Amino acid sequence: MAEGNKTVTAYEEALDALSSLITKRSRADKSNNGDRFELLSDYLKILDLDVAISQLKVIHVAGTKGKGSTCTFTESILRNCGFRTGLFTSPHLIDVRERFRLDGDDISEDKFLAYFWWCYDRLKEKATEDIPMPSYFRFLALLAFKIFTAEQIDVAILEVGLGGRFDATNVVQKPVVCGISSLGYDHMEILGNTLGEIAGEKAGIFKYGVPAFTVPQPDEAMRVLEENASKLDVPLQVVPPLDASLLNGLKLGLEGEHQYMNAGLAVALSSTWLQRTSQLGINYLDTTSPLPEQFIKGLTMANLQGRAQIVPDRYTNSETSGDLVFYLDGAHSPESMEICARWFSLAIKEENQQETFDFQPPNSSGSSNGLPQRQHDGKIRKNSAQVEKWRHASRILLFNCMSVRDPQLLLPSLMKTCARHGVYFKKALFVPNASVYNKVGSHALPPTETQIDLSWQFALQRVWENLMLGDKDNASEDVKDYTELSARSCENSAVFSSLPLAIKWLRDSVQQNQSLRFQVLVTGSLHLIGDVLKIVKK
């Protein structure tokens, strides 16, 4: 099919159809009766999935922070135990197929297209005023159910998209086990203004008599979880963080100290699933005994893009210019922002120590031509110029967040945590997300720069500048009152009308500064992380 002068592929055509399901309506919450949550049962009947979905052996996970990581660890554990796995997560970073993993890999394009049109055409054919086409996320959840039942997987690991009670994944009536990861303040406009209200929505995934696990929670949240569990006769257990010594000297596949909390929850979910589905050959319920080899392999080989991910930019020539390295983490709540800042600070310090350790002076054994030398372990020994780059590193923040979030909570948490570790940003760059243009496919052209409203980015910049100046009074004002004019002359930051322009500025800066290493922390939005990965990995 042609779109103007450009040929649209079959895959892009499917993405256009998927984009048509994106609505501007607010997401399901208590005030609108879950946006007619009962429609999901109608959709399942139309797709002949109502019986098949009841036969899926589901692990269902909700939470504010860490639910994606918990699901990733759980999938990896059970796959390494020899089971066929299906993993449904959100959001995707680069390609919508990331949301549907079969045996650890994104679903193939051919399979995606076949299942996509099978579902889309049937729903379109039966759509009425009373039963309209499902919204974007609901369609994706229905598609996941179709994929997982058709592929006859052994276990389906489902990450809640938002909340729990009215989330599309909660149409599953009898999961094998449920998990609640760390709870905090996020999506308060939908889930409630207190931790208790938020916990109540997350606990909406509890089912009568089905065991559930959670991690240590704030008292208010834990009380609500326990009350909801008690009403449904749910055996609820609190799982401690995984003891690192159980990994036999290896490291978790996902970076960051907080991942031991998610790993502990994943071990409990995996063990319970094995026990309740009578998979007695491999089990782990006694936390004092060593982890089974398959569990260790699963935990140490798990991978998830956009969480504590380090990506060097391949477009810079490190021999003739400085280095550019992106540190990517999709943190978007005050708690996760603090965790992200701690990870970034420790990661750059660890790299600094490693670079110095790897450095072999030219007059010692080895080459004296000033070029990098490869060690026996495959690492590059840095020459003195390269080590010098580390000593003159420039830390840059690349940031955006959704306007429903409060930058006065996010940015101070980030700045203060980094400062406690002796890490300070030379400049902060604020950009809009490319993905806000309501298109799933990458072939759709974004609006021209003159059409982009940057008022939110200038508001973020103003908060940052006031923090840098220590102007607490102004930093606490309503950020939406600020305009572009109030933020034009800022020394510590810049607003770019698009991400590609910001990346170009970074690359140009690297080319012009041969003795510098640019360490760019990208955070605030998983959508922004995905947009950066599209450019850097292209």
Coordinates of C-alpha atoms in Angstrom, one line a residue:
M1 CA 0.0 0.0 0.0
A2 CA 1.3 3.5 -0.8
E3 CA 1.1 6.5 1.5
G4 CA 1.9 9.5 -0.6
N5 CA 5.1 8.5 -2.3
K6 CA 6.1 6.0 0.4
T7 CA 5.2 2.3 0.4
V8 CA 3.7 1.2 3.6
T9 CA 4.6 -2.4 4.6
A10 CA 2.1 -4.9 5.9
Y11 CA 3.5 -4.5 9.3
E12 CA 3.1 -0.7 9.2
E13 CA -0.4 -1.1 8.0
A14 CA -1.2 -3.2 11.1
L15 CA 0.4 -0.5 13.3
D16 CA -1.8 2.1 11.7
A17 CA -4.9 0.0 12.5
L18 CA -3.6 -0.4 16.1
S19 CA -3.0 3.4 16.3
S20 CA -6.7 4.0 15.4
L21 CA -7.6 2.4 18.8
I22 CA -5.7 5.1 20.8
T23 CA -8.2 7.3 22.4
K24 CA -8.0 10.6 24.3
R25 CA -10.4 9.3 27.0
S26 CA -9.2 8.9 30.5
R27 CA -8.1 5.4 31.5
A28 CA -10.3 3.1 33.5
D29 CA -10.9 4.1 37.1
K30 CA -13.5 3.9 39.9
S31 CA -15.2 7.1 38.8
N32 CA -16.3 5.8 35.4
N33 CA -17.0 2.2 36.6
G34 CA -13.8 0.9 35.1
D35 CA -14.7 2.3 31.7
R36 CA -17.2 -0.5 31.3
F37 CA -14.9 -3.2 32.4
E38 CA -17.6 -5.8 31.7
L39 CA -17.0 -5.3 28.0
L40 CA -13.9 -7.4 28.2
S41 CA -16.1 -10.5 28.7
D42 CA -17.9 -9.6 25.5
Y43 CA -14.6 -9.3 23.6
L44 CA -13.4 -12.7 24.9
K45 CA -16.6 -14.3 23.6
I46 CA -16.3 -12.6 20.2
L47 CA -12.8 -14.0 19.9
D48 CA -13.7 -17.4 21.2
L49 CA -11.3 -17.0 24.1
D50 CA -13.6 -17.2 27.1
V51 CA -12.9 -21.0 27.6
A52 CA -9.3 -21.0 26.4
I53 CA -8.3 -18.2 28.8
S54 CA -9.5 -20.2 31.8
Q55 CA -7.0 -22.9 30.9
L56 CA -4.0 -20.6 30.9
K57 CA -1.7 -21.1 33.9
V58 CA -1.2 -17.5 34.8
I59 CA 1.1 -15.5 37.1
H60 CA -0.4 -12.1 37.6
V61 CA 1.7 -9.1 38.9
A62 CA 0.7 -5.6 39.8
G63 CA 2.7 -2.8 41.6
T64 CA 4.0 0.7 41.2
K65 CA 7.7 -0.1 40.9
G66 CA 9.4 -3.3 39.8
K67 CA 6.5 -5.2 38.4
G68 CA 8.1 -5.4 34.9
S69 CA 11.4 -6.5 36.4
T70 CA 9.6 -9.1 38.6
C71 CA 7.8 -10.5 35.6
T72 CA 11.1 -10.6 33.6
F73 CA 12.9 -12.5 36.3
T74 CA 9.9 -14.9 36.7
E75 CA 9.8 -15.6 33.0
S76 CA 13.5 -16.2 32.8
I77 CA 13.4 -18.6 35.8
L78 CA 10.6 -20.8 34.5
R79 CA 12.0 -20.8 30.9
N80 CA 15.3 -22.0 32.3
C81 CA 13.3 -24.7 34.2
G82 CA 12.3 -26.0 30.8
F83 CA 8.8 -24.5 30.4
R84 CA 7.3 -22.7 27.3
T85 CA 6.7 -19.2 28.5
G86 CA 4.6 -16.3 27.4
L87 CA 5.3 -12.8 28.8
F88 CA 3.0 -9.8 28.4
T89 CA 4.5 -6.4 29.6
S90 CA 4.1 -2.7 28.9
P91 CA 5.0 -0.3 27.6
H92 CA 7.1 -1.2 24.6
L93 CA 10.2 0.9 24.0
I94 CA 11.0 0.5 20.3
D95 CA 8.6 -2.0 18.8
V96 CA 5.1 -3.1 19.9
R97 CA 6.1 -6.7 19.5
E98 CA 8.3 -6.3 22.7
R99 CA 5.1 -6.6 24.7
F100 CA 4.6 -10.2 23.6
R101 CA 7.5 -12.5 24.4
L102 CA 7.4 -16.2 23.6
D103 CA 10.2 -18.3 25.2
G104 CA 12.1 -15.1 26.0
D105 CA 12.0 -13.6 22.4
D106 CA 9.7 -10.9 21.0
I107 CA 7.0 -12.5 18.9
S108 CA 8.0 -12.7 15.2
E109 CA 6.6 -10.2 12.7
D110 CA 4.8 -12.9 10.8
K111 CA 3.1 -14.4 13.9
F112 CA 2.2 -10.9 15.1
L113 CA 0.5 -10.0 11.8
A114 CA -1.4 -13.3 11.7
Y115 CA -2.8 -13.0 15.3
F116 CA -3.3 -9.2 15.0
W117 CA -5.6 -9.4 12.0
W118 CA -7.4 -12.5 13.3
C119 CA -8.4 -10.5 16.4
Y120 CA -8.8 -7.1 14.8
D121 CA -11.1 -8.3 11.9
R122 CA -13.4 -10.2 14.2
L123 CA -13.8 -7.4 16.7
K124 CA -14.3 -4.9 13.8
E125 CA -16.9 -7.1 12.2
K126 CA -18.9 -7.5 15.5
A127 CA -18.4 -3.9 16.7
T128 CA -21.6 -2.0 17.6
E129 CA -22.6 1.1 19.5
D130 CA -23.0 -1.0 22.6
I131 CA -19.9 -3.1 22.1
P132 CA -17.4 -0.7 20.3
M133 CA -13.9 -1.6 19.3
P134 CA -11.7 -2.1 22.4
S135 CA -9.3 0.7 23.3
Y136 CA -5.6 0.4 22.6
F137 CA -4.4 -1.4 25.7
R138 CA -7.4 -3.6 26.0
F139 CA -6.9 -4.8 22.4
L140 CA -3.2 -5.5 23.2
A141 CA -4.2 -7.6 26.3
L142 CA -6.8 -9.5 24.2
L143 CA -4.1 -10.1 21.5
A144 CA -1.8 -11.5 24.2
F145 CA -4.5 -13.9 25.3
K146 CA -5.0 -15.1 21.7
I147 CA -1.2 -15.5 21.2
F148 CA -0.6 -17.4 24.4
T149 CA -3.6 -19.7 24.0
A150 CA -2.8 -20.4 20.3
E151 CA 0.9 -21.0 21.0
Q152 CA 0.0 -23.5 23.8
I153 CA 2.5 -22.1 26.3
D154 CA 3.0 -23.7 29.7
V155 CA 2.9 -20.4 31.7
A156 CA 1.6 -16.9 31.0
I157 CA 3.2 -14.1 33.0
L158 CA 1.0 -11.0 32.9
E159 CA 2.1 -7.5 34.0
V160 CA -0.7 -5.2 34.9
G161 CA -0.8 -2.2 32.7
L162 CA -2.3 0.3 35.2
G163 CA -3.7 -0.2 38.7
G164 CA -5.2 -3.7 38.9
R165 CA -8.9 -3.9 39.6
F166 CA -10.0 -2.5 36.2
D167 CA -6.9 -3.4 34.2
A168 CA -7.6 -5.5 31.1
T169 CA -5.3 -8.3 32.4
N170 CA -7.6 -8.7 35.4
V171 CA -10.2 -10.4 33.2
V172 CA -8.3 -13.6 34.2
Q173 CA -10.5 -15.3 36.8
K174 CA -8.2 -17.9 38.3
P175 CA -4.5 -17.2 38.1
V176 CA -2.1 -19.7 39.7
V177 CA -0.4 -17.1 41.9
C178 CA -0.4 -13.3 42.2
G179 CA 2.3 -10.8 43.1
I180 CA 2.4 -7.1 44.2
S181 CA 5.7 -5.4 43.8
S182 CA 6.7 -2.2 45.6
L183 CA 3.9 0.4 46.0
G184 CA 4.3 4.2 45.8
Y185 CA 2.7 7.3 44.5
D186 CA 2.0 7.2 40.7
H187 CA -1.1 7.7 38.5
M188 CA -2.8 9.3 41.4
E189 CA -5.2 11.1 39.1
I190 CA -6.6 7.6 38.4
L191 CA -5.7 5.3 41.4
G192 CA -6.2 7.7 44.3
N193 CA -4.3 10.2 46.4
T194 CA -3.2 7.9 49.3
L195 CA -1.1 4.8 49.5
G196 CA -4.1 3.0 50.9
E197 CA -6.3 3.9 47.9
I198 CA -3.5 2.9 45.5
A199 CA -2.9 -0.4 47.4
G200 CA -6.7 -1.1 47.1
E201 CA -6.6 -0.8 43.3
K202 CA -3.5 -3.0 43.1
A203 CA -5.1 -5.6 45.4
G204 CA -8.0 -5.8 42.9
I205 CA -6.1 -8.6 41.2
F206 CA -6.5 -10.9 44.3
K207 CA -8.8 -13.9 43.6
Y208 CA -10.6 -16.0 46.1
G209 CA -8.1 -18.6 47.6
V210 CA -5.3 -17.8 45.2
P211 CA -2.0 -17.3 47.0
A212 CA -0.3 -13.9 46.7
F213 CA 3.1 -12.5 47.6
T214 CA 4.3 -9.0 48.1
V215 CA 7.5 -7.3 49.2
P216 CA 7.9 -5.1 52.4
Q217 CA 5.5 -2.2 52.0
P218 CA 4.7 1.1 53.9
D219 CA 2.4 0.4 56.8
E220 CA -0.6 2.1 55.2
A221 CA -0.3 0.1 52.0
M222 CA 0.3 -3.2 53.8
R223 CA -2.8 -2.8 56.0
V224 CA -5.0 -2.4 52.9
L225 CA -3.3 -5.4 51.1
E226 CA -3.9 -7.6 54.2
E227 CA -7.5 -6.5 54.5
N228 CA -8.3 -7.3 50.9
A229 CA -6.5 -10.6 51.1
S230 CA -8.4 -11.5 54.3
K231 CA -11.8 -10.8 52.6
L232 CA -10.9 -13.3 49.8
D233 CA -9.3 -15.9 51.9
V234 CA -6.0 -15.1 50.1
P235 CA -2.8 -16.5 51.8
L236 CA -0.7 -13.3 51.5
Q237 CA 3.1 -13.6 52.3
V238 CA 5.7 -10.9 52.5
V239 CA 8.9 -11.9 50.7
P240 CA 12.3 -10.5 51.8
P241 CA 14.9 -9.4 49.2
L242 CA 16.9 -12.2 47.7
D243 CA 20.1 -12.9 49.5
A244 CA 22.9 -12.2 47.0
S245 CA 25.0 -15.0 48.4
L246 CA 22.5 -17.5 46.9
L247 CA 23.7 -16.6 43.4
N248 CA 27.1 -18.4 43.8
G249 CA 29.1 -15.2 43.2
L250 CA 27.1 -14.2 40.0
K251 CA 25.2 -11.0 39.5
L252 CA 21.5 -10.5 38.7
G253 CA 20.8 -9.9 35.0
L254 CA 19.1 -6.6 35.9
E255 CA 21.3 -3.9 37.5
G256 CA 20.7 -2.1 40.7
E257 CA 20.4 -3.0 44.4
H258 CA 16.6 -2.7 44.3
Q259 CA 16.5 -5.7 41.9
Y260 CA 17.2 -8.1 44.8
M261 CA 13.7 -7.1 46.1
N262 CA 12.1 -8.0 42.7
A263 CA 14.2 -11.1 42.4
G264 CA 13.0 -12.3 45.8
L265 CA 9.4 -11.8 44.7
A266 CA 10.1 -13.6 41.4
V267 CA 11.6 -16.6 43.2
A268 CA 8.5 -16.9 45.4
L269 CA 6.1 -16.6 42.4
S270 CA 8.1 -19.2 40.4
S271 CA 8.3 -21.6 43.3
T272 CA 4.6 -21.4 44.0
W273 CA 3.7 -21.8 40.4
L274 CA 5.8 -25.0 40.2
Q275 CA 4.2 -26.3 43.4
R276 CA 0.6 -25.5 42.5
T277 CA 0.9 -26.9 38.9
S278 CA 2.5 -30.1 40.3
Q279 CA 5.8 -29.5 38.7
L280 CA 7.6 -31.3 41.6
G281 CA 10.8 -32.1 39.8
I282 CA 12.1 -28.5 40.4
N283 CA 11.1 -26.6 43.4
Y284 CA 12.3 -24.0 45.8
L285 CA 10.2 -23.1 48.8
D286 CA 12.8 -23.4 51.6
T287 CA 14.7 -20.1 51.4
T288 CA 17.5 -21.3 53.6
S289 CA 18.6 -23.9 51.1
P290 CA 20.7 -23.2 48.0
L291 CA 18.8 -21.9 44.9
P292 CA 18.3 -24.5 42.2
E293 CA 20.7 -24.1 39.3
Q294 CA 17.8 -23.2 36.9
F295 CA 16.7 -20.4 39.2
I296 CA 20.3 -19.0 39.3
K297 CA 20.6 -19.1 35.6
G298 CA 17.2 -17.5 35.1
L299 CA 18.0 -14.6 37.5
T300 CA 21.4 -13.9 36.1
M301 CA 20.5 -14.1 32.5
A302 CA 17.3 -12.0 32.7
N303 CA 17.3 -8.9 30.5
L304 CA 14.9 -5.9 30.2
Q305 CA 15.5 -2.8 28.0
G306 CA 15.3 0.6 29.5
R307 CA 15.9 -0.3 33.1
A308 CA 19.4 0.6 34.3
Q309 CA 20.8 0.1 30.8
I310 CA 24.1 1.5 29.6
V311 CA 24.4 2.1 25.8
P312 CA 27.6 3.7 24.3
D313 CA 26.8 5.9 21.2
R314 CA 28.3 4.2 18.1
Y315 CA 28.2 7.3 16.0
T316 CA 31.1 9.0 17.8
N317 CA 34.8 8.2 17.0
S318 CA 36.5 7.7 20.3
E319 CA 39.9 8.0 18.8
T320 CA 39.4 11.6 17.5
S321 CA 36.7 12.9 19.8
G322 CA 35.3 12.4 23.2
D323 CA 33.0 9.6 24.2
L324 CA 29.3 9.6 24.5
V325 CA 27.5 7.1 26.8
F326 CA 23.8 6.9 27.5
Y327 CA 22.6 5.7 30.9
L328 CA 18.9 4.8 30.5
D329 CA 16.3 4.2 33.2
G330 CA 12.6 4.7 32.8
A331 CA 12.1 6.0 36.4
H332 CA 9.0 8.2 36.7
S333 CA 8.0 8.3 40.4
P334 CA 9.9 10.0 43.3
E335 CA 11.0 6.6 44.8
S336 CA 12.2 5.2 41.5
M337 CA 13.9 8.5 40.6
E338 CA 16.0 8.1 43.8
I339 CA 16.8 4.5 42.9
C340 CA 17.8 5.6 39.4
A341 CA 20.0 8.4 40.7
R342 CA 21.8 6.0 43.0
W343 CA 22.3 3.5 40.2
F344 CA 23.7 6.2 37.8
S345 CA 26.0 7.6 40.5
L346 CA 27.4 4.2 41.4
A347 CA 27.6 3.0 37.8
I348 CA 29.8 5.9 36.7
K349 CA 32.0 5.6 39.8
E350 CA 32.4 1.8 39.2
E351 CA 33.3 2.5 35.6
N352 CA 35.8 5.2 36.6
Q353 CA 37.5 2.7 39.0
Q354 CA 37.5 0.0 36.2
E355 CA 39.0 2.4 33.6
T356 CA 41.8 3.4 36.0
F357 CA 42.4 -0.3 36.9
D358 CA 42.5 -1.3 33.3
F359 CA 45.0 1.5 32.4
Q360 CA 48.4 0.3 31.5
P361 CA 51.0 3.0 31.2
P362 CA 52.9 3.0 27.9
N363 CA 56.3 2.4 29.5
S364 CA 55.1 -0.8 31.2
S365 CA 55.0 -4.2 29.7
G366 CA 52.9 -4.2 26.5
S367 CA 52.7 -1.7 23.6
S368 CA 54.1 1.7 23.8
N369 CA 52.4 3.1 20.7
G370 CA 49.7 4.9 22.7
L371 CA 46.9 2.8 21.3
P372 CA 44.5 0.7 23.3
Q373 CA 45.7 -2.8 24.1
R374 CA 43.4 -5.8 24.5
Q375 CA 43.9 -7.8 27.7
H376 CA 43.6 -11.6 28.1
D377 CA 40.0 -11.1 29.4
G378 CA 39.0 -9.3 26.2
K379 CA 38.9 -5.8 27.8
I380 CA 40.6 -2.8 26.2
R381 CA 43.5 -1.3 28.1
K382 CA 43.0 2.5 27.9
N383 CA 45.8 4.8 26.8
S384 CA 46.5 7.9 28.8
A385 CA 44.3 10.2 26.6
Q386 CA 41.3 7.9 27.1
V387 CA 41.8 7.7 30.9
E388 CA 42.0 11.5 30.8
K389 CA 38.5 11.6 29.3
W390 CA 37.3 9.9 32.4
R391 CA 38.9 12.5 34.7
H392 CA 37.1 15.2 32.7
A393 CA 33.7 13.6 32.4
S394 CA 30.7 15.9 31.7
R395 CA 27.4 14.6 33.2
I396 CA 24.3 15.6 31.2
L397 CA 20.6 15.0 32.1
L398 CA 18.2 14.3 29.3
F399 CA 14.7 14.5 30.7
N400 CA 11.0 14.5 30.1
C401 CA 8.0 13.3 32.1
M402 CA 4.2 13.2 31.6
S403 CA 2.4 16.4 32.6
V404 CA 0.3 14.4 35.1
R405 CA 3.5 13.9 37.1
D406 CA 5.0 16.4 39.5
P407 CA 8.5 17.5 38.5
Q408 CA 8.8 19.3 41.9
L409 CA 8.9 15.8 43.4
L410 CA 10.9 14.0 40.6
L411 CA 13.7 16.5 39.9
P412 CA 14.7 17.3 43.5
S413 CA 14.8 13.6 44.3
L414 CA 17.1 13.0 41.3
M415 CA 19.4 16.0 42.0
K416 CA 19.8 15.5 45.7
T417 CA 20.5 11.8 45.5
C418 CA 23.2 12.4 42.8
A419 CA 24.7 15.2 44.9
R420 CA 24.9 12.9 48.0
H421 CA 27.1 10.7 45.8
G422 CA 29.2 13.6 44.6
V423 CA 27.7 13.6 41.1
Y424 CA 26.6 16.9 39.6
F425 CA 25.1 17.7 36.2
K426 CA 26.8 20.1 33.8
K427 CA 23.6 20.7 31.9
A428 CA 20.0 19.4 31.7
L429 CA 18.2 19.0 28.3
F430 CA 14.4 18.9 28.1
V431 CA 12.7 17.4 25.1
P432 CA 9.2 16.3 24.1
N433 CA 8.6 12.6 23.6
A434 CA 8.2 11.6 19.9
S435 CA 5.7 9.0 20.9
V436 CA 3.1 11.5 22.1
Y437 CA 1.9 11.8 18.5
N438 CA -0.4 8.9 18.9
K439 CA 1.2 6.7 16.3
V440 CA 2.5 3.3 17.1
G441 CA 4.5 2.9 13.9
S442 CA 7.8 4.6 13.2
H443 CA 6.8 5.5 9.6
A444 CA 4.4 8.2 10.6
L445 CA 5.8 11.6 10.2
P446 CA 5.9 13.7 13.4
P447 CA 4.5 17.3 13.3
T448 CA 6.8 20.1 12.2
E449 CA 8.8 21.9 14.9
T450 CA 6.5 24.9 14.7
Q451 CA 3.5 22.7 15.6
I452 CA 5.0 21.3 18.8
D453 CA 3.9 22.8 22.1
L454 CA 7.0 23.1 24.3
S455 CA 5.3 24.9 27.3
W456 CA 5.7 21.8 29.5
Q457 CA 9.4 21.4 28.6
F458 CA 10.0 25.1 29.5
A459 CA 8.1 24.5 32.8
L460 CA 10.4 21.6 33.6
Q461 CA 13.4 23.7 32.7
R462 CA 12.2 26.4 35.1
V463 CA 11.9 23.9 38.0
W464 CA 15.5 22.7 37.2
E465 CA 16.9 26.2 37.1
N466 CA 15.3 27.2 40.4
L467 CA 16.7 24.0 42.0
M468 CA 20.2 24.8 40.6
L469 CA 19.9 28.3 42.1
G470 CA 18.6 27.0 45.3
D471 CA 15.4 29.1 44.8
K472 CA 13.0 26.9 46.8
D473 CA 10.2 29.5 46.8
N474 CA 10.0 29.7 43.0
A475 CA 10.6 26.0 42.6
S476 CA 7.4 25.2 44.5
E477 CA 5.2 27.5 42.4
D478 CA 2.7 26.0 39.9
V479 CA 5.0 25.0 37.0
K480 CA 2.3 25.4 34.5
D481 CA 2.3 29.1 34.9
Y482 CA 5.8 29.4 33.3
T483 CA 6.2 30.2 29.7
E484 CA 9.0 30.0 27.2
L485 CA 10.0 33.6 27.8
S486 CA 10.7 33.0 31.5
A487 CA 13.2 30.3 30.6
R488 CA 15.1 31.6 27.6
S489 CA 18.3 32.7 29.4
C490 CA 19.2 29.6 31.3
E491 CA 22.8 28.6 31.9
N492 CA 22.3 25.2 33.3
S493 CA 19.8 23.8 30.9
A494 CA 18.3 23.9 27.4
V495 CA 15.0 23.0 25.7
F496 CA 15.0 21.3 22.3
S497 CA 12.0 21.0 20.1
S498 CA 12.8 17.4 19.3
L499 CA 14.9 14.5 20.6
P500 CA 17.0 14.2 17.3
L501 CA 18.1 17.8 17.8
A502 CA 19.2 17.1 21.3
I503 CA 21.1 14.0 20.2
K504 CA 22.7 16.0 17.4
W505 CA 23.8 18.7 20.0
L506 CA 25.3 16.0 22.2
R507 CA 27.2 14.4 19.2
D508 CA 28.4 17.7 18.0
S509 CA 29.6 18.6 21.5
V510 CA 31.5 15.3 21.7
Q511 CA 33.2 15.9 18.4
Q512 CA 34.3 19.3 19.6
N513 CA 35.7 18.1 22.9
Q514 CA 38.3 15.4 22.4
S515 CA 39.3 15.2 26.0
L516 CA 35.8 14.8 27.4
R517 CA 33.5 11.8 28.1
F518 CA 29.8 12.8 28.1
Q519 CA 27.7 10.6 30.4
V520 CA 24.1 11.2 29.7
L521 CA 21.4 10.1 32.1
V522 CA 18.1 9.6 30.3
T523 CA 15.1 9.3 32.6
G524 CA 11.6 10.5 33.6
S525 CA 9.7 8.5 31.0
L526 CA 9.9 5.0 29.4
H527 CA 8.6 6.6 26.2
L528 CA 11.6 8.9 26.2
I529 CA 13.9 5.9 26.8
G530 CA 12.3 4.1 23.8
D531 CA 12.7 7.2 21.6
V532 CA 16.4 7.4 22.5
L533 CA 17.0 3.7 21.8
K534 CA 15.4 4.1 18.4
I535 CA 18.0 6.7 17.5
V536 CA 21.1 5.3 19.2
K537 CA 20.6 1.7 18.1
K538 CA 19.3 2.5 14.6

